[in-house]
């Protein structure tokens, strides 16, 4: 197949499509982007590059090496724009300073828009950031505004080696890609979003920002569920946010991974699950683990209760108050999307491809806004049963559906900020799935192999 988008081979194309990467030097990072997003031998469009950032020397070196020419000012056509505000954002201390920088970037995007070759990209490199002791999602905030003029295609997560450093703010950064396509209009209205932030102490922030987690092969009951999360991931969160005998809750239990991880750590475990089929599986797994022969080393068994119930109907007397909630909702109705590769494989093996056909199943809701607001209402309702200063972790993904990007993780965090304080996010990274060559030769489409673990504290 002819490559009309750039000059790289399929061997170089495919790894670039993975939605996260272990960050190399800035120079290598720039080079990979220039090689991917610029075609240097296109007879109709010059290989021109717009750059904003503090590493111009690195950029000049790799641009020259790869046949790209840097334009200065806003008076000639641009094939690709790279805006790197990682360092600039880290110097910002107040929301006013942030608004000034955001206005500058928006004005730059507005001027670039008419010059940008149709179907081509602007990439922005930016971290989320503490404004004094308030955790502020600068990357998401900027993306919402830029997306009023350009089409938000997707994001990649740059993972930094400082991950294990207690100054976790250096753990990750976002690489957000926007395209000038049929959905873009060049208007760029600054979206003023009132992220309701509050002070956060560093000791309540999970000490890492990313982890590559390879779950063990699923046993014969776990495989019956189409989207289970790995217990080892959950265990790290439960260990960090709770103590022995605390009460852990999951309103959408699935196969009971949360509860199993909780009792294994000596915490009490509670939950609800809409499907009777999965509720049974979850209860069986718990019973098996807590059977006297396996649990003889403990004198006191943790308490557990999993009810077959719609999470919207949880009553005040169903459970004791929670110290911590950890959960993962359906990722909208993505499991009902036909044609996903994984779905086809499960069908062949006679396994379920969705959770249920129940109308109460949030995974069956067609309308995105309704899905989001129902979900937010569940978490608001649960806030009433979470102890003061209790924590909550929600595992979700941003969603790409029929070429449109729905930033589900950001939308959820934004809505929840009314009742919960946002803490730094953690990324569960997958490295055991084959990359698919989506868009090969035509455009950039990533393979989303990162899940957000959004952390909150009750206000
Ligand atoms: C992503 S899965 C959770 C998987 C689980 N964490 C595990 O590791 O097995 C989401 C679950 O939410 C359940 N669910 C969907 N709508 C629900 C509702 N209204 N109330 C309770 N559970 C619901 C689905 O049946 C599904 O099992």
Tab-separated table of C-alpha atoms and ligand atoms in Angstrom:
chain	number	residue	atom	x	y	z
A	1	UNK	CA	0.000	0.000	0.000
A	2	UNK	CA	1.264	3.462	-0.941
A	3	UNK	CA	2.217	5.650	2.020
A	4	UNK	CA	0.717	9.082	1.368
A	5	UNK	CA	1.243	10.435	4.876
A	6	UNK	CA	4.986	10.327	5.575
A	7	UNK	CA	8.221	8.664	4.446
A	8	UNK	CA	8.611	5.960	7.084
A	9	UNK	CA	8.280	2.191	6.699
A	10	UNK	CA	5.472	0.152	8.250
A	11	UNK	CA	8.075	-1.140	10.734
A	12	UNK	CA	8.574	2.379	12.069
A	13	UNK	CA	4.886	3.322	11.725
A	14	UNK	CA	3.431	0.602	13.924
A	15	UNK	CA	5.324	1.228	17.217
A	16	UNK	CA	4.510	4.954	16.951
A	17	UNK	CA	0.835	4.062	17.127
A	18	UNK	CA	1.056	2.685	20.668
A	19	UNK	CA	-0.692	5.174	22.934
A	20	UNK	CA	2.109	5.288	25.512
A	21	UNK	CA	5.879	5.289	25.355
A	22	UNK	CA	8.823	5.273	27.711
A	23	UNK	CA	10.198	8.718	27.132
A	24	UNK	CA	13.549	9.104	25.404
A	25	UNK	CA	15.448	12.358	25.193
A	26	UNK	CA	13.537	15.376	23.929
A	27	UNK	CA	15.579	15.225	20.731
A	28	UNK	CA	14.529	11.636	19.976
A	29	UNK	CA	10.942	12.484	20.855
A	30	UNK	CA	10.955	15.404	18.395
A	31	UNK	CA	12.598	13.296	15.713
A	32	UNK	CA	9.980	10.550	15.967
A	33	UNK	CA	7.197	13.113	15.624
A	34	UNK	CA	8.766	14.929	12.686
A	35	UNK	CA	9.361	11.636	10.880
A	36	UNK	CA	5.770	10.581	11.475
A	37	UNK	CA	3.912	13.812	10.782
A	38	UNK	CA	5.873	15.304	7.879
A	39	UNK	CA	6.094	14.081	4.306
A	40	UNK	CA	9.206	15.626	2.796
A	41	UNK	CA	8.628	14.649	-0.838
A	42	UNK	CA	5.036	15.762	-1.323
A	43	UNK	CA	4.964	17.767	-4.599
A	44	UNK	CA	2.016	19.880	-3.364
A	45	UNK	CA	3.017	20.666	0.207
A	46	UNK	CA	6.401	21.815	1.432
A	47	UNK	CA	7.827	19.924	4.455
A	48	UNK	CA	7.352	22.884	6.770
A	49	UNK	CA	7.218	22.784	10.528
A	50	UNK	CA	6.039	25.302	13.119
A	51	UNK	CA	7.600	24.987	16.568
A	52	UNK	CA	6.963	26.578	19.945
A	53	UNK	CA	9.018	25.447	22.892
A	54	UNK	CA	12.263	25.726	24.790
A	55	UNK	CA	14.328	23.150	22.893
A	56	UNK	CA	14.818	24.850	19.571
A	57	UNK	CA	18.384	23.576	19.155
A	58	UNK	CA	17.323	19.937	19.418
A	59	UNK	CA	14.524	20.628	17.011
A	60	UNK	CA	16.767	22.322	14.446
A	61	UNK	CA	19.152	19.354	14.450
A	62	UNK	CA	16.470	16.725	13.819
A	63	UNK	CA	14.449	18.854	11.412
A	64	UNK	CA	17.450	19.355	9.157
A	65	UNK	CA	18.381	15.672	9.335
A	66	UNK	CA	14.865	14.677	8.244
A	67	UNK	CA	14.327	17.161	5.430
A	68	UNK	CA	11.917	19.450	7.318
A	69	UNK	CA	12.123	23.240	7.297
A	70	UNK	CA	11.115	25.402	10.247
A	71	UNK	CA	8.895	28.381	9.535
A	72	UNK	CA	9.048	31.422	11.740
A	73	UNK	CA	6.053	33.663	12.026
A	74	UNK	CA	2.627	33.103	10.578
A	75	UNK	CA	3.026	33.837	6.898
A	76	UNK	CA	3.622	30.557	5.085
A	77	UNK	CA	1.912	27.160	4.837
A	78	UNK	CA	2.611	24.664	7.595
A	79	UNK	CA	2.501	20.880	7.286
A	80	UNK	CA	2.900	20.174	10.995
A	81	UNK	CA	3.051	22.132	14.256
A	82	UNK	CA	4.767	20.962	17.426
A	83	UNK	CA	4.011	22.937	20.573
A	84	UNK	CA	6.001	21.871	23.615
A	85	UNK	CA	4.908	23.657	26.796
A	86	UNK	CA	6.159	21.088	29.306
A	87	UNK	CA	8.760	23.386	30.853
A	88	UNK	CA	6.609	26.517	30.629
A	89	UNK	CA	3.728	24.853	32.477
A	90	UNK	CA	6.010	23.620	35.223
A	91	UNK	CA	6.974	27.215	35.978
A	92	UNK	CA	3.358	28.273	36.499
A	93	UNK	CA	2.113	28.871	40.046
A	94	UNK	CA	-1.338	30.454	39.782
A	95	UNK	CA	-4.530	30.003	37.800
A	96	UNK	CA	-4.121	33.550	36.410
A	97	UNK	CA	-0.697	32.656	35.000
A	98	UNK	CA	-2.236	29.544	33.498
A	99	UNK	CA	-5.069	31.497	31.839
A	100	UNK	CA	-2.497	33.857	30.280
A	101	UNK	CA	-0.482	30.972	28.851
A	102	UNK	CA	-3.635	29.248	27.626
A	103	UNK	CA	-4.734	32.415	25.807
A	104	UNK	CA	-1.297	32.600	24.137
A	105	UNK	CA	-1.475	29.003	22.930
A	106	UNK	CA	-5.032	29.502	21.661
A	107	UNK	CA	-4.023	32.606	19.755
A	108	UNK	CA	-1.139	30.654	18.216
A	109	UNK	CA	-3.516	27.859	17.158
A	110	UNK	CA	-5.913	30.410	15.680
A	111	UNK	CA	-3.165	31.976	13.568
A	112	UNK	CA	-1.865	28.585	12.487
A	113	UNK	CA	-5.240	27.246	11.473
A	114	UNK	CA	-5.531	28.849	8.007
A	115	UNK	CA	-1.894	27.976	7.259
A	116	UNK	CA	-2.120	24.323	8.278
A	117	UNK	CA	-2.421	21.856	5.392
A	118	UNK	CA	-5.846	20.155	5.478
A	119	UNK	CA	-5.846	16.744	7.235
A	120	UNK	CA	-2.582	17.600	9.007
A	121	UNK	CA	-1.793	17.753	12.715
A	122	UNK	CA	-0.855	19.973	15.610
A	123	UNK	CA	0.780	18.140	18.522
A	124	UNK	CA	0.892	19.633	22.013
A	125	UNK	CA	3.207	18.309	24.736
A	126	UNK	CA	1.956	19.248	28.189
A	127	UNK	CA	1.764	17.829	31.736
A	128	UNK	CA	-0.955	18.148	34.347
A	129	UNK	CA	0.429	20.251	37.143
A	130	UNK	CA	0.214	21.415	40.748
A	131	UNK	CA	-0.766	25.082	41.152
A	132	UNK	CA	0.751	25.499	44.593
A	133	UNK	CA	-0.963	22.677	46.513
A	134	UNK	CA	-3.933	22.318	44.125
A	135	UNK	CA	-3.702	19.583	41.510
A	136	UNK	CA	-4.777	21.145	38.231
A	137	UNK	CA	-5.396	19.187	34.994
A	138	UNK	CA	-3.741	21.762	32.713
A	139	UNK	CA	-3.384	19.263	29.844
A	140	UNK	CA	-7.091	18.415	29.796
A	141	UNK	CA	-8.120	22.034	30.275
A	142	UNK	CA	-6.074	23.158	27.280
A	143	UNK	CA	-7.292	20.241	25.148
A	144	UNK	CA	-10.937	21.243	25.707
A	145	UNK	CA	-10.196	24.753	24.423
A	146	UNK	CA	-8.109	23.718	21.407
A	147	UNK	CA	-10.832	21.202	20.526
A	148	UNK	CA	-13.222	24.121	19.879
A	149	UNK	CA	-11.218	24.872	16.717
A	150	UNK	CA	-9.486	21.633	15.722
A	151	UNK	CA	-10.540	18.034	15.880
A	152	UNK	CA	-9.222	16.274	19.012
A	153	UNK	CA	-7.842	13.024	17.641
A	154	UNK	CA	-6.209	11.392	20.625
A	155	UNK	CA	-3.438	11.406	23.172
A	156	UNK	CA	-0.276	9.502	23.878
A	157	UNK	CA	1.202	9.235	27.360
A	158	UNK	CA	4.936	9.927	27.726
A	159	UNK	CA	6.224	7.967	30.726
A	160	UNK	CA	9.270	9.368	32.465
A	161	UNK	CA	11.916	7.371	34.314
A	162	UNK	CA	11.413	9.595	37.407
A	163	UNK	CA	8.225	7.600	37.982
A	164	UNK	CA	9.562	6.155	41.213
A	165	UNK	CA	10.716	9.529	42.504
A	166	UNK	CA	8.445	10.918	45.234
A	167	UNK	CA	8.135	14.059	43.110
A	168	UNK	CA	5.612	12.183	41.035
A	169	UNK	CA	4.720	15.327	39.171
A	170	UNK	CA	7.522	14.301	36.831
A	171	UNK	CA	5.972	10.906	36.155
A	172	UNK	CA	4.136	11.490	32.894
A	173	UNK	CA	3.233	14.056	30.279
A	174	UNK	CA	0.558	14.185	27.599
A	175	UNK	CA	1.118	14.316	23.851
A	176	UNK	CA	-2.211	15.499	22.462
A	177	UNK	CA	-2.899	15.363	18.735
A	178	UNK	CA	-5.340	17.649	16.930
A	179	UNK	CA	-6.208	17.528	13.233
A	180	UNK	CA	-7.571	20.029	10.761
A	181	UNK	CA	-10.360	17.918	9.295
A	182	UNK	CA	-14.080	18.084	8.479
A	183	UNK	CA	-14.944	18.436	12.170
A	184	UNK	CA	-12.613	21.404	12.670
A	185	UNK	CA	-13.851	24.984	12.234
A	186	UNK	CA	-10.913	27.166	13.311
A	187	UNK	CA	-13.004	29.203	15.779
A	188	UNK	CA	-11.062	28.541	18.995
A	189	UNK	CA	-13.246	29.820	21.778
A	190	UNK	CA	-11.580	29.647	25.163
A	191	UNK	CA	-13.545	27.112	27.163
A	192	UNK	CA	-13.654	28.422	30.668
A	193	UNK	CA	-14.087	25.336	32.758
A	194	UNK	CA	-14.455	25.712	36.459
A	195	UNK	CA	-12.369	22.843	37.705
A	196	UNK	CA	-13.205	22.885	41.360
A	197	UNK	CA	-9.839	22.203	42.933
A	198	UNK	CA	-8.837	22.069	46.608
A	199	UNK	CA	-5.573	21.560	48.492
A	200	UNK	CA	-3.982	18.128	48.208
A	201	UNK	CA	-1.153	16.876	50.381
A	202	UNK	CA	1.574	14.921	48.623
A	203	UNK	CA	1.206	12.009	50.996
A	204	UNK	CA	-2.322	11.299	49.744
A	205	UNK	CA	-1.140	11.000	46.140
A	206	UNK	CA	-0.414	7.530	44.840
A	207	UNK	CA	3.394	7.447	44.642
A	208	UNK	CA	3.684	6.423	40.991
A	209	UNK	CA	2.050	7.736	37.827
A	210	UNK	CA	2.367	4.730	35.543
A	211	UNK	CA	2.858	0.977	35.572
A	212	UNK	CA	3.015	-1.708	32.909
A	213	UNK	CA	0.754	-4.422	34.230
A	214	UNK	CA	0.563	-7.841	32.699
A	215	UNK	CA	-2.269	-9.734	34.350
A	216	UNK	CA	-1.814	-13.495	34.878
A	217	UNK	CA	-3.836	-15.654	32.447
A	218	UNK	CA	-7.524	-15.636	33.469
A	219	UNK	CA	-8.996	-18.824	34.928
A	220	UNK	CA	-12.139	-20.461	33.533
A	221	UNK	CA	-14.574	-18.251	35.427
A	222	UNK	CA	-12.702	-14.949	35.073
A	223	UNK	CA	-12.618	-15.345	31.282
A	224	UNK	CA	-16.424	-15.335	31.213
A	225	UNK	CA	-16.338	-11.576	31.895
A	226	UNK	CA	-15.420	-9.350	28.933
A	227	UNK	CA	-13.530	-6.615	30.849
A	228	UNK	CA	-11.963	-7.577	34.136
A	229	UNK	CA	-9.250	-5.539	35.823
A	230	UNK	CA	-6.128	-7.217	37.257
A	231	UNK	CA	-6.106	-7.886	41.034
A	232	UNK	CA	-2.429	-6.897	41.389
A	233	UNK	CA	-3.260	-3.378	40.183
A	234	UNK	CA	-6.167	-3.105	42.617
A	235	UNK	CA	-4.093	-4.460	45.491
A	236	UNK	CA	-1.545	-1.642	45.152
A	237	UNK	CA	-4.328	0.944	45.387
A	238	UNK	CA	-6.092	-0.738	48.299
A	239	UNK	CA	-2.788	-1.045	50.200
A	240	UNK	CA	-2.080	2.641	49.656
A	241	UNK	CA	-5.505	4.095	50.422
A	242	UNK	CA	-6.697	1.826	53.266
A	243	UNK	CA	-5.615	0.012	56.411
A	244	UNK	CA	-6.498	-3.470	57.698
A	245	UNK	CA	-10.190	-3.867	58.592
A	246	UNK	CA	-11.199	-0.842	56.505
A	247	UNK	CA	-14.260	-1.148	54.261
A	248	UNK	CA	-13.651	-1.304	50.508
A	249	UNK	CA	-16.514	-0.940	48.011
A	250	UNK	CA	-17.106	-1.506	44.297
A	251	UNK	CA	-20.566	-0.647	42.893
A	252	UNK	CA	-19.861	-2.535	39.634
A	253	UNK	CA	-18.264	-5.702	40.921
A	254	UNK	CA	-18.041	-7.830	37.740
A	255	UNK	CA	-16.093	-10.943	38.706
A	256	UNK	CA	-15.256	-9.613	42.178
A	257	UNK	CA	-11.645	-8.536	41.557
A	258	UNK	CA	-11.964	-5.638	44.023
A	259	UNK	CA	-13.426	-7.759	46.769
A	260	UNK	CA	-10.929	-10.573	46.280
A	261	UNK	CA	-7.992	-8.164	46.399
A	262	UNK	CA	-9.507	-6.482	49.492
A	263	UNK	CA	-10.020	-9.652	51.553
A	264	UNK	CA	-6.581	-10.912	50.535
A	265	UNK	CA	-5.251	-7.770	52.229
A	266	UNK	CA	-7.430	-8.191	55.335
A	267	UNK	CA	-9.939	-5.475	54.395
A	268	UNK	CA	-13.717	-5.898	54.436
A	269	UNK	CA	-15.178	-6.032	50.951
A	270	UNK	CA	-18.572	-4.907	49.683
A	271	UNK	CA	-20.187	-4.456	46.336
A	272	UNK	CA	-23.123	-4.504	43.959
A	273	UNK	CA	-23.385	-5.953	40.469
A	274	UNK	CA	-26.314	-5.740	38.060
A	275	UNK	CA	-25.837	-9.123	36.402
A	276	UNK	CA	-26.867	-12.135	38.490
A	277	UNK	CA	-24.460	-14.239	36.452
A	278	UNK	CA	-21.416	-12.164	37.452
A	279	UNK	CA	-22.657	-11.716	41.026
A	280	UNK	CA	-22.616	-15.508	41.345
A	281	UNK	CA	-19.111	-15.741	39.924
A	282	UNK	CA	-17.889	-13.032	42.298
A	283	UNK	CA	-19.479	-14.654	45.351
A	284	UNK	CA	-18.048	-18.052	44.390
A	285	UNK	CA	-14.549	-16.616	44.080
A	286	UNK	CA	-14.830	-14.992	47.506
A	287	UNK	CA	-16.261	-18.122	49.140
A	288	UNK	CA	-13.509	-20.231	47.652
A	289	UNK	CA	-10.811	-17.901	48.907
A	290	UNK	CA	-12.295	-17.611	52.385
A	291	UNK	CA	-13.013	-21.326	52.767
A	292	UNK	CA	-11.655	-22.456	56.177
A	293	UNK	CA	-8.879	-24.638	54.756
A	294	UNK	CA	-7.444	-21.790	52.695
A	295	UNK	CA	-7.926	-19.115	55.304
A	296	UNK	CA	-6.859	-20.959	58.432
A	297	UNK	CA	-3.890	-18.692	59.118
A	298	UNK	CA	-6.192	-15.787	60.064
A	299	UNK	CA	-8.202	-15.840	63.239
A	300	UNK	CA	-10.672	-13.227	62.126
A	301	UNK	CA	-12.067	-13.403	58.625
A	302	UNK	CA	-12.773	-10.167	56.794
A	303	UNK	CA	-16.434	-9.399	56.231
A	304	UNK	CA	-17.826	-9.362	52.712
A	305	UNK	CA	-21.147	-8.868	50.949
A	306	UNK	CA	-21.887	-8.623	47.224
A	307	UNK	CA	-25.475	-7.860	46.247
A	308	UNK	CA	-27.081	-8.517	42.884
A	309	UNK	CA	-28.395	-5.009	42.463
A	310	UNK	CA	-28.451	-1.949	40.241
A	311	UNK	CA	-25.868	0.501	41.647
A	312	UNK	CA	-28.487	3.260	41.329
A	313	UNK	CA	-30.611	1.523	43.969
A	314	UNK	CA	-28.025	1.175	46.742
A	315	UNK	CA	-29.739	1.912	50.040
A	316	UNK	CA	-28.358	3.495	53.192
A	317	UNK	CA	-28.727	0.222	55.090
A	318	UNK	CA	-27.264	-2.120	52.502
A	319	UNK	CA	-23.663	-1.693	53.665
A	320	UNK	CA	-21.590	-0.066	56.413
A	321	UNK	CA	-19.899	3.259	55.512
A	322	UNK	CA	-16.968	2.922	53.106
A	323	UNK	CA	-13.347	3.982	53.626
A	324	UNK	CA	-12.467	3.527	49.961
A	325	UNK	CA	-14.208	2.913	46.639
A	326	UNK	CA	-12.354	1.368	43.721
A	327	UNK	CA	-14.272	0.555	40.576
A	328	UNK	CA	-14.433	0.455	36.809
A	329	UNK	CA	-17.659	1.212	34.932
A	330	UNK	CA	-18.576	0.040	31.441
A	331	UNK	CA	-16.598	2.145	28.975
A	332	UNK	CA	-19.886	3.528	27.579
A	333	UNK	CA	-21.328	1.075	25.022
A	334	UNK	CA	-18.008	0.087	23.479
A	335	UNK	CA	-18.587	-3.624	24.052
A	336	UNK	CA	-21.646	-3.409	21.813
A	337	UNK	CA	-19.583	-2.043	18.935
A	338	UNK	CA	-19.446	-4.724	16.310
A	339	UNK	CA	-16.224	-5.488	14.499
A	340	UNK	CA	-13.786	-4.914	17.359
A	341	UNK	CA	-11.095	-7.543	16.935
A	342	UNK	CA	-11.274	-8.794	20.486
A	343	UNK	CA	-15.045	-9.140	20.214
A	344	UNK	CA	-14.750	-11.378	17.164
A	345	UNK	CA	-12.267	-13.646	18.961
A	346	UNK	CA	-14.528	-13.979	22.024
A	347	UNK	CA	-17.532	-14.766	19.836
A	348	UNK	CA	-15.616	-17.547	18.115
A	349	UNK	CA	-14.907	-19.105	21.518
A	350	UNK	CA	-18.578	-18.831	22.514
A	351	UNK	CA	-17.820	-16.217	25.228
A	352	UNK	CA	-19.966	-13.211	26.131
A	353	UNK	CA	-19.068	-10.026	24.312
A	354	UNK	CA	-21.080	-7.647	26.489
A	355	UNK	CA	-22.052	-7.603	30.172
A	356	UNK	CA	-25.782	-8.160	29.667
A	357	UNK	CA	-28.719	-7.049	27.546
A	358	UNK	CA	-30.342	-5.441	30.619
A	359	UNK	CA	-31.627	-1.912	29.983
A	360	UNK	CA	-30.252	-0.907	33.418
A	361	UNK	CA	-26.738	-1.877	32.291
A	362	UNK	CA	-24.850	1.371	31.723
A	363	UNK	CA	-22.943	-0.422	28.965
A	364	UNK	CA	-26.146	-0.502	26.900
A	365	UNK	CA	-26.793	3.237	26.881
A	366	UNK	CA	-26.627	4.747	23.390
A	367	UNK	CA	-26.458	8.406	24.335
A	368	UNK	CA	-23.066	9.509	25.681
A	369	UNK	CA	-24.312	12.478	27.727
A	370	UNK	CA	-27.000	10.387	29.380
A	371	UNK	CA	-24.503	7.602	30.110
A	372	UNK	CA	-22.118	10.098	31.695
A	373	UNK	CA	-24.731	11.790	33.822
A	374	UNK	CA	-26.168	8.470	35.094
A	375	UNK	CA	-22.674	7.384	36.069
A	376	UNK	CA	-21.857	10.664	37.785
A	377	UNK	CA	-25.115	10.396	39.749
A	378	UNK	CA	-24.066	6.956	41.000
A	379	UNK	CA	-20.756	8.329	42.314
A	380	UNK	CA	-22.466	11.378	43.847
A	381	UNK	CA	-24.894	9.066	45.581
A	382	UNK	CA	-22.009	6.913	46.862
A	383	UNK	CA	-20.263	10.017	48.203
A	384	UNK	CA	-22.979	10.000	50.875
A	385	UNK	CA	-21.749	6.607	52.070
A	386	UNK	CA	-18.065	7.361	51.835
A	387	UNK	CA	-16.530	8.370	55.172
A	388	UNK	CA	-15.239	11.958	55.506
A	389	UNK	CA	-11.857	12.194	53.746
A	390	UNK	CA	-12.501	8.817	52.093
A	391	UNK	CA	-10.818	8.127	48.757
A	392	UNK	CA	-12.093	6.791	45.431
A	393	UNK	CA	-10.323	5.373	42.362
A	394	UNK	CA	-12.141	4.968	39.034
A	395	UNK	CA	-10.587	3.084	36.140
A	396	UNK	CA	-11.657	4.342	32.712
A	397	UNK	CA	-10.416	5.114	29.204
A	398	UNK	CA	-10.908	7.950	26.777
A	399	UNK	CA	-13.017	6.556	23.982
A	400	UNK	CA	-12.697	6.726	20.211
A	401	UNK	CA	-15.898	5.864	18.408
A	402	UNK	CA	-16.509	6.177	14.666
A	403	UNK	CA	-13.641	8.646	14.296
A	404	UNK	CA	-14.818	10.887	17.172
A	405	UNK	CA	-12.885	11.181	20.417
A	406	UNK	CA	-14.931	11.244	23.624
A	407	UNK	CA	-12.602	12.231	26.475
A	408	UNK	CA	-14.569	10.124	28.936
A	409	UNK	CA	-11.885	10.159	31.652
A	410	UNK	CA	-11.625	13.972	31.557
A	411	UNK	CA	-15.393	14.484	31.342
A	412	UNK	CA	-15.883	12.263	34.353
A	413	UNK	CA	-13.182	13.994	36.403
A	414	UNK	CA	-14.613	17.398	35.496
A	415	UNK	CA	-18.154	16.457	36.557
A	416	UNK	CA	-16.996	14.770	39.766
A	417	UNK	CA	-14.957	17.790	40.839
A	418	UNK	CA	-18.147	19.219	42.379
A	419	UNK	CA	-18.066	16.630	45.161
A	420	UNK	CA	-14.565	15.167	44.979
A	421	UNK	CA	-11.047	16.602	44.940
A	422	UNK	CA	-8.955	15.401	42.006
A	423	UNK	CA	-5.616	13.783	42.896
A	424	UNK	CA	-2.872	12.903	40.381
A	425	UNK	CA	-3.872	10.128	38.003
A	426	UNK	CA	-2.113	6.812	37.479
A	427	UNK	CA	-1.879	4.984	34.144
A	428	UNK	CA	-2.356	1.250	33.865
A	429	UNK	CA	-0.389	0.490	30.700
A	430	UNK	CA	-0.936	-2.593	28.587
A	431	UNK	CA	1.975	-4.090	26.699
A	432	UNK	CA	0.621	-7.514	25.841
A	433	UNK	CA	-1.736	-6.684	22.971
A	434	UNK	CA	-0.787	-6.725	19.294
A	435	UNK	CA	-0.717	-3.325	17.615
A	436	UNK	CA	-3.105	-2.859	14.696
A	437	UNK	CA	-1.954	-0.759	11.703
A	438	UNK	CA	-5.012	1.563	11.782
A	439	UNK	CA	-4.778	4.361	9.224
A	440	UNK	CA	-1.549	3.022	7.738
A	441	UNK	CA	-0.360	5.215	4.865
A	442	UNK	CA	-3.179	7.738	5.372
A	443	UNK	CA	-3.284	9.293	8.816
A	444	UNK	CA	-2.435	8.869	12.484
A	445	UNK	CA	-4.721	6.668	14.588
A	446	UNK	CA	-3.346	5.311	17.844
A	447	UNK	CA	-3.951	1.986	19.557
A	448	UNK	CA	-5.239	2.925	23.017
A	449	UNK	CA	-3.316	0.757	25.469
A	450	UNK	CA	-3.584	2.997	28.535
A	451	UNK	CA	-6.316	3.136	31.151
A	452	UNK	CA	-6.739	6.088	33.496
A	453	UNK	CA	-6.899	5.316	37.196
A	454	UNK	CA	-8.549	8.562	38.368
A	455	UNK	CA	-8.010	9.232	42.058
A	456	UNK	CA	-10.278	11.404	44.198
A	457	UNK	CA	-10.802	12.463	47.785
A	458	UNK	CA	-14.242	13.210	49.181
A	459	UNK	CA	-14.737	16.944	49.711
B	1	LIG	C1	-15.828	-2.940	33.616
B	1	LIG	S1	-16.915	-4.081	34.337
B	1	LIG	C2	-16.244	-4.325	35.947
B	1	LIG	C3	-15.249	-5.425	35.984
B	1	LIG	C4	-14.708	-5.727	37.341
B	1	LIG	N1	-13.931	-4.624	37.849
B	1	LIG	C5	-13.853	-6.984	37.289
B	1	LIG	O1	-12.607	-6.898	37.453
B	1	LIG	O2	-14.400	-8.048	37.044
B	1	LIG	C6	-18.382	-3.176	34.646
B	1	LIG	C7	-19.470	-3.957	35.333
B	1	LIG	O3	-20.543	-3.061	35.623
B	1	LIG	C8	-21.742	-3.812	35.627
B	1	LIG	N2	-22.873	-2.855	35.542
B	1	LIG	C9	-23.314	-2.166	34.468
B	1	LIG	N3	-24.350	-1.377	34.798
B	1	LIG	C10	-24.557	-1.543	36.126
B	1	LIG	C11	-25.469	-0.975	37.064
B	1	LIG	N4	-26.402	-0.098	36.681
B	1	LIG	N5	-25.373	-1.367	38.359
B	1	LIG	C12	-24.438	-2.269	38.761
B	1	LIG	N6	-23.571	-2.853	37.917
B	1	LIG	C13	-23.608	-2.484	36.612
B	1	LIG	C14	-21.573	-4.747	34.438
B	1	LIG	O4	-22.418	-5.884	34.545
B	1	LIG	C15	-20.065	-5.094	34.527
B	1	LIG	O5	-19.858	-6.315	35.184
